[in-house]
Short mmCIF file of N, CA and C in Angstrom, two decimals:
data_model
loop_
_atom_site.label_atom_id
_atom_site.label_comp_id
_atom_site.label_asym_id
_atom_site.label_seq_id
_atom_site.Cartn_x
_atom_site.Cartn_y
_atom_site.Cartn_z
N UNK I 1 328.67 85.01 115.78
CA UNK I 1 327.23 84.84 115.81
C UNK I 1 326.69 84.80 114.38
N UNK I 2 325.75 84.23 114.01
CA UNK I 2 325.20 83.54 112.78
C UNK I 2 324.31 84.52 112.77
N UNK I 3 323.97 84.85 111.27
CA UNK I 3 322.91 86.15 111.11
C UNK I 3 321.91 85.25 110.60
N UNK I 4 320.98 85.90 111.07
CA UNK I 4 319.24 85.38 111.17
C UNK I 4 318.84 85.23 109.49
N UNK I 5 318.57 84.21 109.19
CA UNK I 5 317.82 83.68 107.87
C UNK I 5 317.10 85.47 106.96
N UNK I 6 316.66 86.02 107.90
CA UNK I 6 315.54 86.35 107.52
C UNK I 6 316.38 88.14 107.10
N UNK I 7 317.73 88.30 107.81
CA UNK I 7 318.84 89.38 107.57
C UNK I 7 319.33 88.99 105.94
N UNK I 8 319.53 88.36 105.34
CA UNK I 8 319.33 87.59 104.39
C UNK I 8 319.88 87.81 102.61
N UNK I 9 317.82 88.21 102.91
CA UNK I 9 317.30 87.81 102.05
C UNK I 9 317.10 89.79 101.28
N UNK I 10 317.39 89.58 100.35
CA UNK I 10 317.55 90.62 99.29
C UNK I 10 316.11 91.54 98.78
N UNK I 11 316.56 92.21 98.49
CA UNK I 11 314.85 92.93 97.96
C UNK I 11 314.40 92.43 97.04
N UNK I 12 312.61 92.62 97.48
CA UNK I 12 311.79 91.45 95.93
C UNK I 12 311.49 92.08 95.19
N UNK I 13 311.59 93.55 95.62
CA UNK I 13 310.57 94.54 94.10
C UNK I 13 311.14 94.60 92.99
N UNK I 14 309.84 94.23 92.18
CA UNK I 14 310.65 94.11 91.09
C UNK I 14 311.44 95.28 89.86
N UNK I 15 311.66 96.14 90.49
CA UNK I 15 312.89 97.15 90.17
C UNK I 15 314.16 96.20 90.72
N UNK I 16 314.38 95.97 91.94
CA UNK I 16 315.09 95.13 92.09
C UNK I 16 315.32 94.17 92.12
N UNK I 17 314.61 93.65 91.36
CA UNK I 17 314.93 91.87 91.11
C UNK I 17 315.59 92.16 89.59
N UNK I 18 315.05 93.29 88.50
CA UNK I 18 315.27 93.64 87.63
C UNK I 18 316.58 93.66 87.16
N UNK I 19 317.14 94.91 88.31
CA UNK I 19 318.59 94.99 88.45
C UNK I 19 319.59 94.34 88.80
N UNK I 20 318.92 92.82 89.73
CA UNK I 20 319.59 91.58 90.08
C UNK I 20 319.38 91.35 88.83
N UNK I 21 318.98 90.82 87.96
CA UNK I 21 318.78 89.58 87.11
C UNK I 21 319.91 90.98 85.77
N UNK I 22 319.97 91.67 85.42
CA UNK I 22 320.42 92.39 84.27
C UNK I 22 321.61 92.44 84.90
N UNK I 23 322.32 92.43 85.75
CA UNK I 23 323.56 92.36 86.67
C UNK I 23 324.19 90.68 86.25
N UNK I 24 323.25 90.06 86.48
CA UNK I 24 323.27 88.60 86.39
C UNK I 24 323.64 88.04 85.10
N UNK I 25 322.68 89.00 84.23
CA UNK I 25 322.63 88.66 82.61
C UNK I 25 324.02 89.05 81.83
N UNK I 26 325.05 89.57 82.83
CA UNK I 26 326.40 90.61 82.28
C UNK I 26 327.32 89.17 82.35
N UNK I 27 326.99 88.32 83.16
CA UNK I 27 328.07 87.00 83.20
C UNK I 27 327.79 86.46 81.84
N UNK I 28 328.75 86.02 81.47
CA UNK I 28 329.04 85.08 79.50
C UNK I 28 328.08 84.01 80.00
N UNK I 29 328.48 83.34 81.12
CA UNK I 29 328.33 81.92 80.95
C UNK I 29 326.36 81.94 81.52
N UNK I 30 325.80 83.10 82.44
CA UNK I 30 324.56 83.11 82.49
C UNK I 30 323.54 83.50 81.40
N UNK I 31 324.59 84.61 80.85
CA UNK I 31 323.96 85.48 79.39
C UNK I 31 322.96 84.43 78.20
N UNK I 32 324.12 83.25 77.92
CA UNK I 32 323.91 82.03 77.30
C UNK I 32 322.32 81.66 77.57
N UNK I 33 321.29 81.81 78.42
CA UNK I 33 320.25 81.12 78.77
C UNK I 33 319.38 81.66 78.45
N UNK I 34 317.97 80.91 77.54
CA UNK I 34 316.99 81.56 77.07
C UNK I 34 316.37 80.75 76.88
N UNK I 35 314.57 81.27 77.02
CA UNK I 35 313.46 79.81 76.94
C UNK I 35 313.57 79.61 75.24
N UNK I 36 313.59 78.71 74.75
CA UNK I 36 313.38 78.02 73.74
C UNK I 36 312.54 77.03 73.25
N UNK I 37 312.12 76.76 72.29
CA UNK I 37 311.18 75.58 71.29
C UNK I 37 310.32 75.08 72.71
N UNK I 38 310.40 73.53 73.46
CA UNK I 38 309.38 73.26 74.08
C UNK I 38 309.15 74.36 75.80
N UNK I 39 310.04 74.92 76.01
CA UNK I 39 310.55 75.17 77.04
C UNK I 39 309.89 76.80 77.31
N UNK I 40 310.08 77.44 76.03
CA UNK I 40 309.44 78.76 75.70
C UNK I 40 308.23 77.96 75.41
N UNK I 41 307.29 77.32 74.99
CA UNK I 41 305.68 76.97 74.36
C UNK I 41 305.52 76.34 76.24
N UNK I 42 306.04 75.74 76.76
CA UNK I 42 305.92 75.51 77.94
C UNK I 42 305.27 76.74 78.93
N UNK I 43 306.21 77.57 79.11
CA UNK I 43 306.16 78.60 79.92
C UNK I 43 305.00 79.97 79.19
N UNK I 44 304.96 79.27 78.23
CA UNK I 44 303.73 80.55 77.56
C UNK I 44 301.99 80.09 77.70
N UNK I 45 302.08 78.76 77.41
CA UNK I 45 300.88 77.67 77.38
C UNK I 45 300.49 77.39 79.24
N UNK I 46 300.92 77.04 79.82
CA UNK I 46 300.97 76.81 81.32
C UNK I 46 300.88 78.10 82.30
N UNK I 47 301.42 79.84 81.52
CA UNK I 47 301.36 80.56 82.29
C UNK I 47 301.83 80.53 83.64
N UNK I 48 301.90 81.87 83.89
CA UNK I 48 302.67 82.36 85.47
C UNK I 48 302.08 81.47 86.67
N UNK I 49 301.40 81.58 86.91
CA UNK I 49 300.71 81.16 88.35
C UNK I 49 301.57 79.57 88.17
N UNK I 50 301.12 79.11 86.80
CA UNK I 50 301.59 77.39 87.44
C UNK I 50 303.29 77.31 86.82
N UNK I 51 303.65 78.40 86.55
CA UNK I 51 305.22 78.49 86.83
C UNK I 51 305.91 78.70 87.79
N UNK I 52 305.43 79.63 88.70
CA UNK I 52 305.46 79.88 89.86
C UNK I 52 304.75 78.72 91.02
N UNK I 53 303.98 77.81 90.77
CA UNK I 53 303.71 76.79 91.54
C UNK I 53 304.89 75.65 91.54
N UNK I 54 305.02 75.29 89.84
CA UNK I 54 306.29 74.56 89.57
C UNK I 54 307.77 74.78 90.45
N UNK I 55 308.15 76.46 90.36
CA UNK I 55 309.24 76.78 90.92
C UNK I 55 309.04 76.50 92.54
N UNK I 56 308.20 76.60 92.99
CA UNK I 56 308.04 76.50 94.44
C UNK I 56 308.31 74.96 94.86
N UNK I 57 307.83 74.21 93.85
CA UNK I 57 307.67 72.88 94.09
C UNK I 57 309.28 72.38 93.97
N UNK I 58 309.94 72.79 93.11
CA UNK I 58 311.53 72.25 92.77
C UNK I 58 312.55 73.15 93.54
N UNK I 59 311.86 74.44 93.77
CA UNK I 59 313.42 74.98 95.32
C UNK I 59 312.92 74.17 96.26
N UNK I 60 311.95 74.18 96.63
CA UNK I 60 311.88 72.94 98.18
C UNK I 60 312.28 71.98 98.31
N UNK I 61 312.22 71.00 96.40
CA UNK I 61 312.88 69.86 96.72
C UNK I 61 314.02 69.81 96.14
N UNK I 62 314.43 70.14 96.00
CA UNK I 62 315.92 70.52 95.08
C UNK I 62 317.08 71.51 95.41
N UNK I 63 316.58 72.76 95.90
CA UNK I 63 317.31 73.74 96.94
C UNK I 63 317.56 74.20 98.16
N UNK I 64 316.36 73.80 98.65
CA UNK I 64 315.70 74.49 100.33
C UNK I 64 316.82 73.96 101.35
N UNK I 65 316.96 72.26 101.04
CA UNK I 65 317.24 71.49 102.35
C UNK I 65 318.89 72.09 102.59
N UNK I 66 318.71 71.87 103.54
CA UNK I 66 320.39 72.34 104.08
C UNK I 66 321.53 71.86 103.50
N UNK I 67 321.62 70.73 103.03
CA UNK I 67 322.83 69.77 102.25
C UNK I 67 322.03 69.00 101.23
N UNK I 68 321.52 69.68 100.14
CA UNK I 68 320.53 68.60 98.94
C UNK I 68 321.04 68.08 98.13
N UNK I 69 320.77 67.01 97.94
CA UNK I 69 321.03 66.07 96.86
C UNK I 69 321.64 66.73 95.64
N UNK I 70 323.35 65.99 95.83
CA UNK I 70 323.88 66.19 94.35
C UNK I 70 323.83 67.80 93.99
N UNK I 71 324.10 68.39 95.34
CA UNK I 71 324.17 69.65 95.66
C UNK I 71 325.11 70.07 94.00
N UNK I 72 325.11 70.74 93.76
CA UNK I 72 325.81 71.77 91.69
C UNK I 72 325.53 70.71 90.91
N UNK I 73 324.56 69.57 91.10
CA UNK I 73 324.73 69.10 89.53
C UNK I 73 323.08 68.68 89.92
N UNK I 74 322.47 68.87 90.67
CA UNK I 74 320.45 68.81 90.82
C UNK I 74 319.91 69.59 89.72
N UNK I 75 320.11 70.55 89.12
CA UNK I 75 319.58 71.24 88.42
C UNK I 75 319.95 70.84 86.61
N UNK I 76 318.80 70.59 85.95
CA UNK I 76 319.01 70.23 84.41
C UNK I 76 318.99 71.07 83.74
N UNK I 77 319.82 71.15 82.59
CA UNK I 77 320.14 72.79 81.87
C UNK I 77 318.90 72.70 80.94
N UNK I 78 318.19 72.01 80.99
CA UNK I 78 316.91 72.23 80.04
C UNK I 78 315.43 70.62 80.81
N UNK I 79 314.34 71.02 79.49
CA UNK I 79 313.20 70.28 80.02
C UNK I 79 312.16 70.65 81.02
N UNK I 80 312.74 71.96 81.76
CA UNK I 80 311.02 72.62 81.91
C UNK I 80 311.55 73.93 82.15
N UNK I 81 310.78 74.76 81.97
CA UNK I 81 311.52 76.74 81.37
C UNK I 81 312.04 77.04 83.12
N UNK I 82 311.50 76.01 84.94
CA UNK I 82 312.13 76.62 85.59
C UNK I 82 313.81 76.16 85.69
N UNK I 83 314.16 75.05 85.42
CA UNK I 83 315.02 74.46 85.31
C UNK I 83 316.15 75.77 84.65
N UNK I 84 315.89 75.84 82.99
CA UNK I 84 316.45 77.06 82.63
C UNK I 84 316.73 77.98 83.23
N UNK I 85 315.43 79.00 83.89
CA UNK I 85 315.79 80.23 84.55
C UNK I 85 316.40 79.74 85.76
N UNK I 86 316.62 78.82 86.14
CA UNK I 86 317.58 78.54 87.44
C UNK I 86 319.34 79.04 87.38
N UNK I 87 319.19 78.37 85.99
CA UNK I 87 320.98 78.38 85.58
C UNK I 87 321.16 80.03 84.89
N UNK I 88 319.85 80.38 84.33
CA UNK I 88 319.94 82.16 83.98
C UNK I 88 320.11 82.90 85.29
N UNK I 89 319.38 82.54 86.47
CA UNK I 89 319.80 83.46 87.75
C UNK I 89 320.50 83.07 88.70
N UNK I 90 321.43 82.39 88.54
CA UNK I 90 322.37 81.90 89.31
C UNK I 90 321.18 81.21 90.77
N UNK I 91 320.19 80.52 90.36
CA UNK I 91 319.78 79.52 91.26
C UNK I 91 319.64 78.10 91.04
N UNK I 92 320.24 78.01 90.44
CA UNK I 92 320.55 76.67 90.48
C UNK I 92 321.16 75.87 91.44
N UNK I 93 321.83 75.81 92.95
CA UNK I 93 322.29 75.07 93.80
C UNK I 93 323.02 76.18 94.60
N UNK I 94 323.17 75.57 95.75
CA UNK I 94 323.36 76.42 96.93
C UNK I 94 324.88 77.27 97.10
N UNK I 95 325.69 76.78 96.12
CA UNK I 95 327.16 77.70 95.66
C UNK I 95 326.64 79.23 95.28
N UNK I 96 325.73 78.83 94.14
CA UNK I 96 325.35 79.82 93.33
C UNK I 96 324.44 80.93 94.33
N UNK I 97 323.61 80.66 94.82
CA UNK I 97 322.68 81.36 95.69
C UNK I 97 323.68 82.00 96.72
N UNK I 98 324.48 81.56 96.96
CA UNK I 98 325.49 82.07 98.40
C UNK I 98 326.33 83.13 96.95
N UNK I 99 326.74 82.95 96.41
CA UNK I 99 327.63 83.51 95.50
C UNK I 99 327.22 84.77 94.99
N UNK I 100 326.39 84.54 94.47
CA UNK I 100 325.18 85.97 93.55
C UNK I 100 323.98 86.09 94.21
N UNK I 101 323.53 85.75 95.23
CA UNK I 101 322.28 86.37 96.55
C UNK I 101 322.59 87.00 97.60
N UNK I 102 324.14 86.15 97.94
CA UNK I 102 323.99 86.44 99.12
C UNK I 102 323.54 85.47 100.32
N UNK I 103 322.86 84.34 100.05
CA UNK I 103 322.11 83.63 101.01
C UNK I 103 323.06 81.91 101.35
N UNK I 104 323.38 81.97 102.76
CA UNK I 104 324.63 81.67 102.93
C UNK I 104 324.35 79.55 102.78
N UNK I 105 325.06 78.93 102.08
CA UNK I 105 324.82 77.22 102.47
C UNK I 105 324.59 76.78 104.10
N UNK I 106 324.63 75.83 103.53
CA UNK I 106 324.83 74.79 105.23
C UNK I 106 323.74 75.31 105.95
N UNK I 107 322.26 75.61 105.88
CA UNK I 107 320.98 75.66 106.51
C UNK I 107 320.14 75.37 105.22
N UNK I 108 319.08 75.00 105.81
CA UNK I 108 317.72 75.33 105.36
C UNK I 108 317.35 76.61 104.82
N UNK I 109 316.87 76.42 103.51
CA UNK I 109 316.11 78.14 103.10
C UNK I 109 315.03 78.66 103.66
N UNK I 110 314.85 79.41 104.45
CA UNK I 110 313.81 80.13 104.91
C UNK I 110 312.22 80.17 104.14
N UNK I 111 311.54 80.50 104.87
CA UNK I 111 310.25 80.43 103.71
C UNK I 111 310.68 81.95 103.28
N UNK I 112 310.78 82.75 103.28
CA UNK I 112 311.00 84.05 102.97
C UNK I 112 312.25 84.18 101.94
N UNK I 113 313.33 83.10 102.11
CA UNK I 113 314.33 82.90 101.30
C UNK I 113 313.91 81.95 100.22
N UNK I 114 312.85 80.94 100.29
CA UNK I 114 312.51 80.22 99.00
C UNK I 114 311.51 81.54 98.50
N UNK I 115 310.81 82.39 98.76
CA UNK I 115 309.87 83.20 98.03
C UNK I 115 311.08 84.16 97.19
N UNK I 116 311.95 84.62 97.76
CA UNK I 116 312.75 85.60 97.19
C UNK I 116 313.25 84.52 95.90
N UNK I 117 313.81 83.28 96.13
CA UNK I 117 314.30 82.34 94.69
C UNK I 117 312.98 82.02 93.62
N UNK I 118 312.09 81.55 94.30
CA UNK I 118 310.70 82.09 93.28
C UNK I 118 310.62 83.01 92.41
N UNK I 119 310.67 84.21 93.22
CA UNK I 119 310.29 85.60 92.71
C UNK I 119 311.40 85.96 91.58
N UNK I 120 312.30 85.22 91.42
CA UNK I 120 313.28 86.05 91.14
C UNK I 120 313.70 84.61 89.97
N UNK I 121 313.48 83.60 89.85
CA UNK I 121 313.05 82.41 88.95
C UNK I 121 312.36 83.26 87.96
N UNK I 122 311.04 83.46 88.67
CA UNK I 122 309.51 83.99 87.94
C UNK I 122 309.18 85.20 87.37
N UNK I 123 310.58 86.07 87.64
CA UNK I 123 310.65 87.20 86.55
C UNK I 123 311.31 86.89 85.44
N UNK I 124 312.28 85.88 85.85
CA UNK I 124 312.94 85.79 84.45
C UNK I 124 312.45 85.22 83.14
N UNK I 125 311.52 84.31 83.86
CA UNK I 125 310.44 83.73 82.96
C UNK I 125 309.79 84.62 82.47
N UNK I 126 309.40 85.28 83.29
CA UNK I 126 308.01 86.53 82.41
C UNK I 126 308.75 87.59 81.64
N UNK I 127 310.56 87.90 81.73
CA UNK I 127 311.19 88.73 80.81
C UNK I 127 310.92 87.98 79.47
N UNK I 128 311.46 86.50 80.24
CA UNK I 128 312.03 85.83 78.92
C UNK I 128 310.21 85.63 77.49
N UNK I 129 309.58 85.15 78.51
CA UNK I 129 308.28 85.71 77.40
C UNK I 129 307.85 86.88 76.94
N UNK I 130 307.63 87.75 77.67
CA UNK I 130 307.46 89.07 77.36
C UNK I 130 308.40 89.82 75.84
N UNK I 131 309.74 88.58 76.24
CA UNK I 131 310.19 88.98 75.05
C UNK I 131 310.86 88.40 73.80
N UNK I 132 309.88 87.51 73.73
CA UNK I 132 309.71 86.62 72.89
C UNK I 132 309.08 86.60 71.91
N UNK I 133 308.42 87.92 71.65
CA UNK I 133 307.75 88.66 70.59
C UNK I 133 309.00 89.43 69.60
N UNK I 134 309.85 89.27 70.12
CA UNK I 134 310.78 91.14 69.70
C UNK I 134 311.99 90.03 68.71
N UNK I 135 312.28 90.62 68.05
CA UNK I 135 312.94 89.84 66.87
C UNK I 135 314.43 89.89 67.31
N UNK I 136 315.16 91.38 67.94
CA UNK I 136 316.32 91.29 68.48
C UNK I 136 316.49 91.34 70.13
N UNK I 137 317.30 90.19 70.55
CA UNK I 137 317.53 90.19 71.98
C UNK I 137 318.55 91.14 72.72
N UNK I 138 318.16 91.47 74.03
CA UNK I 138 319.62 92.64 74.47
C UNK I 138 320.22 91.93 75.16
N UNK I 139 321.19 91.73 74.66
CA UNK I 139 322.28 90.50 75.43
C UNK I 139 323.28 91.60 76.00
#
């Protein structure tokens, strides 16, 4: 028996999205990812709300569908700051999300399962500004 979409989906608070994403940040090859030059002025100038509109707009069309397009190679390692935090939280394509979420391929993402990839996009963004003031990074 197939467990319900909605059995899922991981905790959003952000204590624990925290501890997802610093868990996340321990892999070499995720560690590597950080907003930069247009990408950081992007995500600082445009602010949360329409980062979080952006991200909503590109898991639906890019992650959500059950079998999406060019499923591990849809996602661009740069050119808009959600793109980036995709490949920083292992959301970038539906391997990755089953791999480090938890949230299994071969369906549709739940609306409750695209809010949790949002949420969890849209902190990393707001780490990654937040600390973009501070001269040394904690890698």
């Amino acid at each position: 028996m197939m467990s319900s979409p909605e059995s899922s989906i991981p905790d959003r608070t952000t204590r624990s999205l925290d501890q997802r994403l610093d868990a996340i940040a321990r892999h070499p090859f995720r560690a590597k990812f950080h907003l930069r030059g247009r990408d950081q002025a992007t995500a600082e100038l445009r602010g949360p709300s329409t980062m979080r509109w952006h991200a909503y707009d590109l898991v639906a069309k890019r992650l959500a569908p059950a079998e999406p397009y060019k499923d591990g190679k849809q996602t661009p390692y740069r050119g808009h700051p959600v793109f980036v935090a995709q490949h920083a939280t292992a959301t970038c394509c539906r391997t990755c999300l089953q791999r480090w979420h938890g949230i299994p391929k071969g369906r549709e993402l739940s609306r409750a399962e695209r809010a949790y990839v949002v949420d969890v996009i849209c902190r990393w963004i707001e780490r990654e500004v937040a600390g973009a003031g501070t001269s040394a990074r904690h890698d």
